mmCIF file of C-alpha atoms in Angstrom:
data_model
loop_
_atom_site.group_PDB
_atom_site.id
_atom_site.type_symbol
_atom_site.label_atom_id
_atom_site.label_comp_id
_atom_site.label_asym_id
_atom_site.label_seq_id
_atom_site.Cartn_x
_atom_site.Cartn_y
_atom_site.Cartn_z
ATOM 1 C CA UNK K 6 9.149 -2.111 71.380
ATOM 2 C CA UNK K 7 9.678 -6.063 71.697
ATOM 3 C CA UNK K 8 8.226 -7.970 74.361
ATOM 4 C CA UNK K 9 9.641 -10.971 74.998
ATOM 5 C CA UNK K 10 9.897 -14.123 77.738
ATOM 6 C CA UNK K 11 12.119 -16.443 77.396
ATOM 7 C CA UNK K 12 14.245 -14.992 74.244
ATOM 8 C CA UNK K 13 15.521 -12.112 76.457
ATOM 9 C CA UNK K 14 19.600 -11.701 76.052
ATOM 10 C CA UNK K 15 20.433 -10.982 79.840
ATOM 11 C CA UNK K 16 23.409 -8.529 78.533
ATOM 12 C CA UNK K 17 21.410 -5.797 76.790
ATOM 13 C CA UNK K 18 17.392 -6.517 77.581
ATOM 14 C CA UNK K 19 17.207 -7.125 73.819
ATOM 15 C CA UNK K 20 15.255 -10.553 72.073
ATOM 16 C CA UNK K 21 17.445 -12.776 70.743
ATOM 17 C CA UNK K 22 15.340 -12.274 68.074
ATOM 18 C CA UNK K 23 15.947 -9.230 67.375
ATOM 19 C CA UNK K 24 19.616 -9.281 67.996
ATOM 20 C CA UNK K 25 19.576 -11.834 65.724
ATOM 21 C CA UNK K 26 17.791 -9.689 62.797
ATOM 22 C CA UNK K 27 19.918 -6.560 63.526
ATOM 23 C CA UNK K 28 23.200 -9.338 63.198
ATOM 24 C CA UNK K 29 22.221 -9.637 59.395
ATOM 25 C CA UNK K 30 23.252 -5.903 58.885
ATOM 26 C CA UNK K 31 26.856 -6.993 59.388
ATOM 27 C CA UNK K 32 26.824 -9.567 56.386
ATOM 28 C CA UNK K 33 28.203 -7.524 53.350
ATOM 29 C CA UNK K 34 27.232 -10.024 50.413
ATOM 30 C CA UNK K 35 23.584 -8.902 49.491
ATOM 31 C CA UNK K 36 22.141 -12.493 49.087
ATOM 32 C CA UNK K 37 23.532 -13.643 52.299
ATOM 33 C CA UNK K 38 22.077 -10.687 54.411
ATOM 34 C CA UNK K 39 18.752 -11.080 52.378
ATOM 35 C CA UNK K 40 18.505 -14.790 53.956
ATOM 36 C CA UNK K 41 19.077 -13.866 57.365
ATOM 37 C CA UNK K 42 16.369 -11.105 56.887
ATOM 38 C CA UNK K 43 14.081 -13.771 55.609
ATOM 39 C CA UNK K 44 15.211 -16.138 58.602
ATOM 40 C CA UNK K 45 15.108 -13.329 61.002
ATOM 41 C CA UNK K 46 11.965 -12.417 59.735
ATOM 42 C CA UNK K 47 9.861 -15.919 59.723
ATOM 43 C CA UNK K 48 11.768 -16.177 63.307
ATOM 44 C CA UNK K 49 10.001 -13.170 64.534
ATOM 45 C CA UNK K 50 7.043 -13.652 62.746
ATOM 46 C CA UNK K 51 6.373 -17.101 64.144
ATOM 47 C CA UNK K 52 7.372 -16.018 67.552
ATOM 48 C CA UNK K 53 4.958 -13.840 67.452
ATOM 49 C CA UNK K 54 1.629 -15.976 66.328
ATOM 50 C CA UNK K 55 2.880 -18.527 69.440
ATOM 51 C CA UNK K 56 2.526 -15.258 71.707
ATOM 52 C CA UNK K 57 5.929 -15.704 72.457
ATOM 53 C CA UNK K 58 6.820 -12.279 71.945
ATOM 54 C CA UNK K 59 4.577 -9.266 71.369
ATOM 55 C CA UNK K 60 5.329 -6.125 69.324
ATOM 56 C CA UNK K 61 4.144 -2.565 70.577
ATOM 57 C CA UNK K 62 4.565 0.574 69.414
ATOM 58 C CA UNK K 63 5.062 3.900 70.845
ATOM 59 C CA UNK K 64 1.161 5.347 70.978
ATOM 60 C CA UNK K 65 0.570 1.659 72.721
ATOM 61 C CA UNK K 66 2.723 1.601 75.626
ATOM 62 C CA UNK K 67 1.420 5.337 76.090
ATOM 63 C CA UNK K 68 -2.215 3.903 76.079
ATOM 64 C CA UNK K 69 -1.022 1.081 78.155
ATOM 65 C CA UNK K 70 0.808 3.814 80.849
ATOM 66 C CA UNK K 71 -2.082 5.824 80.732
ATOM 67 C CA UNK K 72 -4.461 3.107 81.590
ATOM 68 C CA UNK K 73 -2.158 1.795 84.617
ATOM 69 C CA UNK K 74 -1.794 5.404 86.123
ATOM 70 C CA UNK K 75 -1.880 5.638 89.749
ATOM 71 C CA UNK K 76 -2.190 1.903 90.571
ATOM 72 C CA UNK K 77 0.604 0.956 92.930
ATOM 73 C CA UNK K 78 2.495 -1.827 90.668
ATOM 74 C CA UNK K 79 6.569 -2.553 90.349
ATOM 75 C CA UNK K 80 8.399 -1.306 87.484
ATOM 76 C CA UNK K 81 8.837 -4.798 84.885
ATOM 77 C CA UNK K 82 10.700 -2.272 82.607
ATOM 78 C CA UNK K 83 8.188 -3.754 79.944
ATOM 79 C CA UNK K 84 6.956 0.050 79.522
ATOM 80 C CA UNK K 85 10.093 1.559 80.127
ATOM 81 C CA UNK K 86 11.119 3.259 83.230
ATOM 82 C CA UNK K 87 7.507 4.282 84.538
ATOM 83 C CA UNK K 88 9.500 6.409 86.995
ATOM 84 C CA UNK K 89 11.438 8.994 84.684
ATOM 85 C CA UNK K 90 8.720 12.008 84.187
ATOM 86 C CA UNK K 91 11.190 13.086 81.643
ATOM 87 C CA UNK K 92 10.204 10.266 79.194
ATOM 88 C CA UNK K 93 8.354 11.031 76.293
ATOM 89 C CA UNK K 94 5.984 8.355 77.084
ATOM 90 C CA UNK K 95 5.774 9.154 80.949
ATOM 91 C CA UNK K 96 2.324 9.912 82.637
ATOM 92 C CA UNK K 97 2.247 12.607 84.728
ATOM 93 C CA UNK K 98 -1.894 13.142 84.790
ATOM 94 C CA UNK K 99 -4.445 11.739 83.124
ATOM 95 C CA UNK K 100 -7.932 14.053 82.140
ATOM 96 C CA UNK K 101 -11.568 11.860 82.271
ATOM 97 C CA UNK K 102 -14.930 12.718 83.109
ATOM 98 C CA UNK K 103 -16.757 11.211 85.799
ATOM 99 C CA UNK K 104 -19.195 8.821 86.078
ATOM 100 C CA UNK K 105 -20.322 8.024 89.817
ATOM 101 C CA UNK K 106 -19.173 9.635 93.291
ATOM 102 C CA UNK K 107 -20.116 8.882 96.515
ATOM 103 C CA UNK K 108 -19.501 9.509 99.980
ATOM 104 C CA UNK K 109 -18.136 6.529 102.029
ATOM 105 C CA UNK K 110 -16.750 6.719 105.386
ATOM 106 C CA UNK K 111 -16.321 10.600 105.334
ATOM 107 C CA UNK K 112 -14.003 10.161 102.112
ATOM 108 C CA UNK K 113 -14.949 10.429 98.719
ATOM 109 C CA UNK K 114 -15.214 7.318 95.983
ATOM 110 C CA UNK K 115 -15.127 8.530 92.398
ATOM 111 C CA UNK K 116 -15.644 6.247 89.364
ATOM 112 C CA UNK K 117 -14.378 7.153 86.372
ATOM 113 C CA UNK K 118 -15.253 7.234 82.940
ATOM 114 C CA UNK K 119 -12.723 4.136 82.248
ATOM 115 C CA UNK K 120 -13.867 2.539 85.479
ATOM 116 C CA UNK K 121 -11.052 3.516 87.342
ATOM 117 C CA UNK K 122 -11.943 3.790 90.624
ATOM 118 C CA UNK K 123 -10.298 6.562 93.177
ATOM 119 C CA UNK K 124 -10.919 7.398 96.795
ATOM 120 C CA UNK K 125 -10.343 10.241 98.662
ATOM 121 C CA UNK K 126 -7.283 10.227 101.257
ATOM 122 C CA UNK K 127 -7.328 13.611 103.153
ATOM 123 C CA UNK K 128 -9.472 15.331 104.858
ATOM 124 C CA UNK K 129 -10.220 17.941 102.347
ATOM 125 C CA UNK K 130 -13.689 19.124 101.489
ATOM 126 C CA UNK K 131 -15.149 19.778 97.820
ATOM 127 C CA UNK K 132 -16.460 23.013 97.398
ATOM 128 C CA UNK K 133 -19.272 21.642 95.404
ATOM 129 C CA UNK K 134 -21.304 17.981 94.952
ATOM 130 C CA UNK K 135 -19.532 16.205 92.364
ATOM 131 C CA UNK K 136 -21.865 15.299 89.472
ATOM 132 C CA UNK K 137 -21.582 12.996 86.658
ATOM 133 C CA UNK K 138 -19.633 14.065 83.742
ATOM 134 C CA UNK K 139 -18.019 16.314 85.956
ATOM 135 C CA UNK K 140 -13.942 17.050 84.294
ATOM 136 C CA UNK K 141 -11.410 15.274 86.383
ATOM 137 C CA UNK K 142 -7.802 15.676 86.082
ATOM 138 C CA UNK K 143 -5.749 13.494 88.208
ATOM 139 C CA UNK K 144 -1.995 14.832 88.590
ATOM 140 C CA UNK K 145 0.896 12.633 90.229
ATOM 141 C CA UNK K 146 2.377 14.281 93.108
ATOM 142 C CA UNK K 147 4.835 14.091 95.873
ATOM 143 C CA UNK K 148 6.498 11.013 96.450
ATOM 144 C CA UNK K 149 3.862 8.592 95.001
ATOM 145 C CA UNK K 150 0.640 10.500 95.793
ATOM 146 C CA UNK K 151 -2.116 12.071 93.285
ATOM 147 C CA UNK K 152 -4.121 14.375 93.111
ATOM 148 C CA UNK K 153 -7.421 14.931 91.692
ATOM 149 C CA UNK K 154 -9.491 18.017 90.848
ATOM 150 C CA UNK K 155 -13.296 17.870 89.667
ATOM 151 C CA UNK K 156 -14.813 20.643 87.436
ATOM 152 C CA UNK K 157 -11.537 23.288 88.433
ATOM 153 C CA UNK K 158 -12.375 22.670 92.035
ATOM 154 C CA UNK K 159 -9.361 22.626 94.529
ATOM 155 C CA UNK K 160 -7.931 19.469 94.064
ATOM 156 C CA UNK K 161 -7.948 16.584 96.888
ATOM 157 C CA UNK K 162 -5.429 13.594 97.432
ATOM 158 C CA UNK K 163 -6.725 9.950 96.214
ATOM 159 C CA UNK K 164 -5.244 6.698 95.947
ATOM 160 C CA UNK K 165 -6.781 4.224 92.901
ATOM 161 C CA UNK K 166 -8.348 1.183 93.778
ATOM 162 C CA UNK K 167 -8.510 -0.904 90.765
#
């Protein structure tokens, strides 16, 4: 996947850059195409070391989705559509161990081994004190909402905070 700013082609969502570099495929003399490569190429390249555009790969934007599950942020497209479960890179829970709960306000706060921070939003009560390096899946739910479950417990609804 290509990240890009300002070398975006409104049309298709593709660089210009890389439109550009999949353009040389149509040149039939050998030489010719080699020298757009080469221009593509250095284009791309240089692009790149002036942060201009940033190249990801598949297991990243998974480890990028998987590290902005459950906060509440709009959909850039830069990850693909965050909203289609039926992507092979979606997010649909994420399993962690914990590493700090407490009680505030009559709702839990759990803190996460990635420092993800969660609190509790119903009214539901653990059937045992959480304890640290407790398992926690978190699954998305209903509309927007998640829900976590510590150590096979019932699980509760939470809402992330960082």
């Amino acid at each position: 996947m290509v990240a890009t700013s300002a070398l975006a082609d409104p049309k298709d969502g593709r660089s210009s850059l890389v439109a550009a570099a999949a353009q040389c495929t149509t040149i039939a003399q050998a030489a010719e195409r080699l020298a757009c490569y080469d221009k593509a190429v250095n284009a791309l390249l240089s692009a790149e070391q002036k942060r201009e555009v940033i190249v990801i790969d598949r297991a990243q934007v998974r480890q990028t989705r998987k590290a902005l599950f459950g906060l509440n942020l709009p959909n850039f497209g830069l990850f693909g559509d965050a909203t289609d479960r039926n992507s092979p890179d979606a997010v649909t829970q994420i399993e962690t161990t914990l590493t700090k709960a407490e009680m505030n306000g009559g709702a839990w706060l759990f803190i996460l081994a990635d420092g993800a921070r969660w609190r509790q939003t119903d009214d539901n009560i653990l059937g045992g004190r959480p304890r640290v390096g407790d398992k926690v899946v978190i699954r998305r739910g209903a509309l927007g909402s998640f829900k976590l479950s510590l150590a096979g417990q019932p699980a509760i609804k939470v809402r992330r905070e960082n």
